[in-house]
Structure formats: structure tokens, C-alpha cells
């Protein structure tokens, strides 16, 4: 579904991704783990087209590496940014409604809203609350909900559990599993190596802007090199 080859990305003169190759197959959760500054956010931004990049990015067989971000989103490649980008003075419901902007999403927005709220009872109780007054975890749910309103074919999640209380971390990982089970393909970037690899059908380790390890999630969890680098040996 997503096929990335020889991807380089830049902030001005500074190169942050080097020759990245990765694949995401339909219906799976692919995970990219990496430490602070490894380039996880840059990878998602390069795929969305919001930073300078060069290389081959095919989404459903179509080359998207020269498309502007709004066209990439129209095709169903949707990102939930790390800092969530909610509108704090709008209600949860209004924030969700704003997600239904792609042409494919608009006609089915009412039905999608029901599905999203059924998936997230905690959000359902708070549809009239302004987003800025939600807890961090609830804001993350709202950001994921808004992305689901766009009817993603591939949902990219940027460190959705960063800074959340343990109970919300579990809730978000359960939610990711549920979203996958409803048929949405997921690319998750995370620092939480144990939890995210346990969920991953396919996984990559990003270090200094390069993929240094890849394999099945379970296999990588047992990989001695990964254990040494991330799990304390
Ligand atoms: P984190 O978990 O801290 O968000 P990350 O793995 O998502 O880390 P990136 O945010 O992609 O990493 O950063 C990768 C590299 O790019 C870092 O060296 C960072 O300093 C650099 N970088 C990020 N944003 C910019 C920017 N706007 N201008 C210049 N360099 C940047």
C-alpha cells in the first residue's frame, strides 16, 4: 500500500533522513521506533509532503513524492501530528467535523461520526466540551478521531502516547488495534518500543535518520541488537 525507497528529507540545508526504504501492506500495523531526534516526525512529514524530500513514495501504486500535502490527504494518507493541532476554542464535535474535509469523507461524515464516537466512548461523553479543556489523553483521542473523520486509507500516528498517563497509553494502544481491526492500515511511529512492537505486523528501527533494523514486530522484540540499544540489554 505504501512503498518508500531511497527517501531523503531536509530542513533547508540540513539532511534528516538518509536513504529510507519501508513498506506498509494493506490491513497491517507498521511501526517505526526510534529515540528522540531519530527522525520519526520528519519521516511522517516527508511522507505527507510537508517538508522537502526526494525519493520514491508510492501510495496504492501512485507516485506521490511530488504531490502537495492536500492532494496526498485527498488520496487517504492522513497524519495525526505529534502536537495534535486541535482547535482549542472549538468543541470536540466541531474539531471532529473539521476532519471530514476530503471529498471522499464529506458525504459519509454523519455515519463516520457515529463510528468514531462508538469507538471512543470517552469522547462521546464530551462532544460539547471545548478541546482545550480536555486532558492530554482525551486530546489525543480527539486528534485521532478527527483523522478518522477524513476516512484514511492509511493512518499515520506520530507518537500518540507521548506524555500520557499509563492508563491512557493502554487505551490508545487498544484503540490502534481496534482501528486496524476495522480495516484501516496504520503506520505508527513511537518511542515506546515494547508496546508498539508487540502490536506491529512489520517494524523498523530508525537511528540518526536511517533504518538500521527491520523485521516482524515479535522478531524485533527478541533481537539482541534492539535489546541492547533500547531495552537495556
Ligand atoms: P522526537 O521524538 O524528539 O520528536 P523524532 O524522532 O521525531 O524525535 P525529528 O523531530 O524528526 O525526530 O528530528 C530529526 C532531526 O531533525 C533532529 O536532529 C532535529 O533536530 C531535526 N529537526 C527537526 N525539525 C527541524 C527543523 N524545523 N529545522 C531543522 N532541523 C530540524
Short mmCIF file of C-alpha atoms and ligand atoms in Angstrom, two decimals:
data_model
loop_
_atom_site.label_atom_id
_atom_site.label_comp_id
_atom_site.label_asym_id
_atom_site.label_seq_id
_atom_site.Cartn_x
_atom_site.Cartn_y
_atom_site.Cartn_z
CA UNK A 1 0.00 0.00 0.00
CA UNK A 2 2.88 2.32 0.86
CA UNK A 3 6.22 1.70 -0.78
CA UNK A 4 9.07 4.05 0.08
CA UNK A 5 12.50 3.83 -1.50
CA UNK A 6 15.66 5.92 -1.27
CA UNK A 7 13.89 8.65 0.70
CA UNK A 8 15.97 11.64 1.79
CA UNK A 9 14.49 14.61 3.63
CA UNK A 10 15.76 18.04 4.52
CA UNK A 11 15.14 21.12 6.62
CA UNK A 12 16.78 23.67 4.34
CA UNK A 13 20.40 22.58 4.04
CA UNK A 14 20.17 20.05 6.86
CA UNK A 15 19.54 16.46 5.83
CA UNK A 16 17.48 14.48 8.36
CA UNK A 17 16.54 11.25 6.52
CA UNK A 18 19.02 9.11 4.61
CA UNK A 19 18.04 6.53 2.02
CA UNK A 20 14.98 5.32 3.92
CA UNK A 21 13.12 2.32 2.49
CA UNK A 22 9.97 0.90 4.02
CA UNK A 23 6.75 -0.84 3.10
CA UNK A 24 3.31 -0.91 4.63
CA UNK A 25 0.94 -3.61 3.44
CA UNK A 26 -2.87 -3.29 3.45
CA UNK A 27 -4.55 -4.02 6.76
CA UNK A 28 -1.42 -4.11 8.89
CA UNK A 29 0.16 -2.01 11.60
CA UNK A 30 3.67 -1.00 10.62
CA UNK A 31 5.77 0.58 13.34
CA UNK A 32 8.85 2.78 13.21
CA UNK A 33 10.63 3.01 16.54
CA UNK A 34 13.46 5.34 17.34
CA UNK A 35 14.87 7.53 20.09
CA UNK A 36 14.46 11.30 20.39
CA UNK A 37 15.67 13.02 17.27
CA UNK A 38 15.96 9.79 15.25
CA UNK A 39 13.79 11.36 12.54
CA UNK A 40 10.37 9.83 13.23
CA UNK A 41 8.42 13.07 12.88
CA UNK A 42 10.49 14.03 9.87
CA UNK A 43 9.61 10.70 8.25
CA UNK A 44 5.87 11.30 8.66
CA UNK A 45 6.22 14.87 7.43
CA UNK A 46 8.23 13.72 4.42
CA UNK A 47 5.52 11.19 3.53
CA UNK A 48 2.79 13.85 3.90
CA UNK A 49 4.81 16.26 1.79
CA UNK A 50 5.14 18.99 4.40
CA UNK A 51 8.96 19.04 4.33
CA UNK A 52 11.43 18.88 1.44
CA UNK A 53 12.08 15.33 0.31
CA UNK A 54 13.39 13.35 -2.60
CA UNK A 55 12.98 9.68 -3.36
CA UNK A 56 10.23 7.33 -4.40
CA UNK A 57 6.98 7.24 -2.45
CA UNK A 58 4.22 5.11 -3.94
CA UNK A 59 0.80 5.03 -2.30
CA UNK A 60 -1.50 2.40 -3.77
CA UNK A 61 0.70 2.27 -6.84
CA UNK A 62 0.60 6.03 -7.46
CA UNK A 63 3.77 8.13 -7.13
CA UNK A 64 3.02 10.80 -4.50
CA UNK A 65 6.51 12.18 -3.93
CA UNK A 66 5.78 15.29 -5.97
CA UNK A 67 2.22 15.89 -4.81
CA UNK A 68 1.34 18.74 -2.43
CA UNK A 69 0.12 17.78 1.07
CA UNK A 70 -3.59 18.39 0.39
CA UNK A 71 -3.56 16.00 -2.57
CA UNK A 72 -1.80 13.36 -0.50
CA UNK A 73 -4.53 13.76 2.15
CA UNK A 74 -7.25 13.56 -0.52
CA UNK A 75 -5.85 10.18 -1.52
CA UNK A 76 -6.35 8.93 2.03
CA UNK A 77 -2.87 9.22 3.54
CA UNK A 78 -3.73 11.04 6.76
CA UNK A 79 -1.47 12.05 9.62
CA UNK A 80 -2.13 12.67 13.31
CA UNK A 81 0.64 15.11 14.24
CA UNK A 82 2.59 14.73 17.47
CA UNK A 83 1.33 18.07 18.81
CA UNK A 84 -2.24 17.21 17.74
CA UNK A 85 -3.10 20.58 16.12
CA UNK A 86 -6.57 20.74 17.65
CA UNK A 87 -8.53 23.99 17.67
CA UNK A 88 -8.64 24.63 21.45
CA UNK A 89 -11.61 27.01 21.42
CA UNK A 90 -13.78 24.76 19.27
CA UNK A 91 -15.76 21.88 20.75
CA UNK A 92 -14.83 18.24 20.32
CA UNK A 93 -17.70 17.88 17.84
CA UNK A 94 -16.50 20.88 15.81
CA UNK A 95 -12.94 19.57 15.76
CA UNK A 96 -14.20 16.19 14.57
CA UNK A 97 -16.37 17.78 11.88
CA UNK A 98 -13.32 19.61 10.53
CA UNK A 99 -11.69 16.27 9.82
CA UNK A 100 -14.28 15.40 7.18
CA UNK A 101 -12.77 17.77 4.61
CA UNK A 102 -11.56 15.28 1.93
CA UNK A 103 -14.03 14.86 -0.92
CA UNK A 104 -14.42 11.15 -0.14
CA UNK A 105 -15.20 11.83 3.51
CA UNK A 106 -17.87 14.54 3.24
CA UNK A 107 -20.87 12.53 2.02
CA UNK A 108 -20.43 9.92 4.76
CA UNK A 109 -19.49 12.30 7.59
CA UNK A 110 -22.61 11.67 9.73
CA UNK A 111 -22.09 7.92 9.68
CA UNK A 112 -18.36 8.21 10.28
CA UNK A 113 -19.03 10.45 13.29
CA UNK A 114 -21.19 7.73 14.84
CA UNK A 115 -18.49 5.13 14.20
CA UNK A 116 -15.80 7.34 15.71
CA UNK A 117 -17.86 8.11 18.82
CA UNK A 118 -18.76 4.43 19.24
CA UNK A 119 -15.05 3.62 19.10
CA UNK A 120 -14.27 6.26 21.73
CA UNK A 121 -16.94 6.42 24.47
CA UNK A 122 -14.74 8.82 26.39
CA UNK A 123 -15.04 11.33 23.54
CA UNK A 124 -18.75 10.67 23.09
CA UNK A 125 -19.39 12.00 26.59
CA UNK A 126 -17.52 15.19 25.78
CA UNK A 127 -18.67 16.27 22.32
CA UNK A 128 -19.78 19.69 23.58
CA UNK A 129 -16.63 20.39 25.62
CA UNK A 130 -14.03 22.73 24.10
CA UNK A 131 -10.95 20.77 23.01
CA UNK A 132 -8.59 22.97 25.01
CA UNK A 133 -10.19 21.80 28.25
CA UNK A 134 -9.67 18.08 27.55
CA UNK A 135 -6.97 16.09 29.32
CA UNK A 136 -3.87 15.29 27.26
CA UNK A 137 -5.12 11.76 26.62
CA UNK A 138 -8.57 12.96 25.61
CA UNK A 139 -6.99 15.48 23.25
CA UNK A 140 -5.06 12.63 21.65
CA UNK A 141 -8.32 10.71 21.20
CA UNK A 142 -9.88 13.81 19.65
CA UNK A 143 -6.95 14.18 17.23
CA UNK A 144 -7.21 10.51 16.24
CA UNK A 145 -10.99 10.87 15.91
CA UNK A 146 -10.60 13.88 13.65
CA UNK A 147 -8.17 11.95 11.45
CA UNK A 148 -10.66 9.06 11.25
CA UNK A 149 -13.32 11.54 10.10
CA UNK A 150 -11.12 12.02 6.99
CA UNK A 151 -11.70 8.34 6.10
CA UNK A 152 -8.00 7.48 6.00
CA UNK A 153 -6.87 4.52 3.97
CA UNK A 154 -3.53 4.73 5.72
CA UNK A 155 -3.42 6.46 9.10
CA UNK A 156 -0.04 7.79 10.26
CA UNK A 157 0.25 8.31 14.01
CA UNK A 158 3.14 10.36 15.39
CA UNK A 159 3.97 9.26 18.96
CA UNK A 160 0.36 9.18 20.09
CA UNK A 161 1.21 8.05 23.63
CA UNK A 162 3.92 10.63 24.33
CA UNK A 163 3.42 12.18 27.76
CA UNK A 164 0.21 10.28 28.54
CA UNK A 165 -0.69 8.62 31.85
CA UNK A 166 -0.20 4.81 31.80
CA UNK A 167 -3.95 4.12 31.67
CA UNK A 168 -4.32 6.35 28.61
CA UNK A 169 -1.28 4.73 26.99
CA UNK A 170 -3.07 1.38 27.25
CA UNK A 171 -6.29 2.89 25.95
CA UNK A 172 -4.55 4.40 22.91
CA UNK A 173 -2.75 1.13 22.08
CA UNK A 174 -6.08 -0.74 22.36
CA UNK A 175 -7.66 1.87 20.11
CA UNK A 176 -4.93 1.47 17.49
CA UNK A 177 -5.62 -2.27 17.48
CA UNK A 178 -9.36 -1.65 17.06
CA UNK A 179 -8.79 0.80 14.21
CA UNK A 180 -6.61 -1.79 12.46
CA UNK A 181 -9.34 -4.40 13.01
CA UNK A 182 -11.88 -2.16 11.26
CA UNK A 183 -9.69 -2.33 8.15
CA UNK A 184 -7.65 0.87 8.33
CA UNK A 185 -3.95 0.41 7.65
CA UNK A 186 -1.66 2.09 10.18
CA UNK A 187 1.86 3.50 10.24
CA UNK A 188 2.80 4.23 13.85
CA UNK A 189 5.97 5.99 14.93
CA UNK A 190 6.79 5.52 18.61
CA UNK A 191 9.41 5.67 21.31
CA UNK A 192 7.51 3.09 23.34
CA UNK A 193 9.41 0.13 21.91
CA UNK A 194 7.81 -2.71 23.89
CA UNK A 195 4.19 -1.75 23.44
CA UNK A 196 4.46 -0.74 19.81
CA UNK A 197 6.50 -3.75 18.66
CA UNK A 198 4.04 -6.06 20.42
CA UNK A 199 1.36 -4.61 18.14
CA UNK A 200 3.42 -4.42 14.95
CA UNK A 201 2.97 -6.70 11.97
CA UNK A 202 6.08 -5.10 10.48
CA UNK A 203 8.64 -2.92 12.23
CA UNK A 204 11.59 -0.67 11.51
CA UNK A 205 14.19 0.90 13.77
CA UNK A 206 15.23 4.42 12.81
CA UNK A 207 18.53 5.79 14.06
CA UNK A 208 20.12 9.05 13.00
CA UNK A 209 17.73 9.31 10.05
CA UNK A 210 18.47 5.81 8.68
CA UNK A 211 16.66 2.49 9.03
CA UNK A 212 19.10 0.25 10.91
CA UNK A 213 16.92 -2.80 11.64
CA UNK A 214 13.70 -4.23 10.27
CA UNK A 215 11.56 -7.31 10.69
CA UNK A 216 8.37 -8.64 12.25
CA UNK A 217 7.37 -6.91 15.49
CA UNK A 218 7.74 -10.04 17.61
CA UNK A 219 11.05 -10.95 15.97
CA UNK A 220 12.50 -7.49 16.61
CA UNK A 221 11.44 -7.61 20.26
CA UNK A 222 13.76 -10.63 20.60
CA UNK A 223 16.58 -9.13 18.53
CA UNK A 224 19.74 -8.80 20.62
CA UNK A 225 20.78 -5.58 18.87
CA UNK A 226 17.45 -3.95 19.64
CA UNK A 227 17.53 -5.18 23.23
CA UNK A 228 20.99 -3.76 23.71
CA UNK A 229 20.11 -0.38 22.26
CA UNK A 230 16.63 0.17 23.67
CA UNK A 231 15.68 -2.30 26.32
CA UNK A 232 18.78 -2.19 28.49
CA UNK A 233 20.43 -5.38 27.21
P1 LIG B 1 11.26 13.37 18.76
O1 LIG B 1 10.87 12.09 19.35
O2 LIG B 1 12.16 14.19 19.68
O3 LIG B 1 10.14 14.17 18.17
P2 LIG B 1 11.96 12.45 16.14
O4 LIG B 1 12.49 11.08 16.02
O5 LIG B 1 10.54 12.69 15.77
O6 LIG B 1 12.25 12.99 17.58
P3 LIG B 1 12.59 14.57 14.32
O7 LIG B 1 11.70 15.55 15.05
O8 LIG B 1 12.14 14.05 13.04
O9 LIG B 1 12.91 13.35 15.28
O10 LIG B 1 14.01 15.23 14.18
C1 LIG B 1 15.06 14.66 13.41
C2 LIG B 1 16.20 15.65 13.29
O11 LIG B 1 15.75 16.79 12.54
C3 LIG B 1 16.69 16.19 14.62
O12 LIG B 1 18.09 16.27 14.54
C4 LIG B 1 16.07 17.57 14.71
O13 LIG B 1 16.86 18.45 15.46
C5 LIG B 1 15.99 17.97 13.25
N1 LIG B 1 14.88 18.92 13.01
C6 LIG B 1 13.59 18.73 13.30
N2 LIG B 1 12.85 19.80 12.94
C7 LIG B 1 13.72 20.68 12.38
C8 LIG B 1 13.58 21.98 11.79
N3 LIG B 1 12.39 22.59 11.69
N4 LIG B 1 14.70 22.57 11.34
C9 LIG B 1 15.91 21.97 11.43
N5 LIG B 1 16.10 20.75 11.95
C10 LIG B 1 15.03 20.11 12.43
#
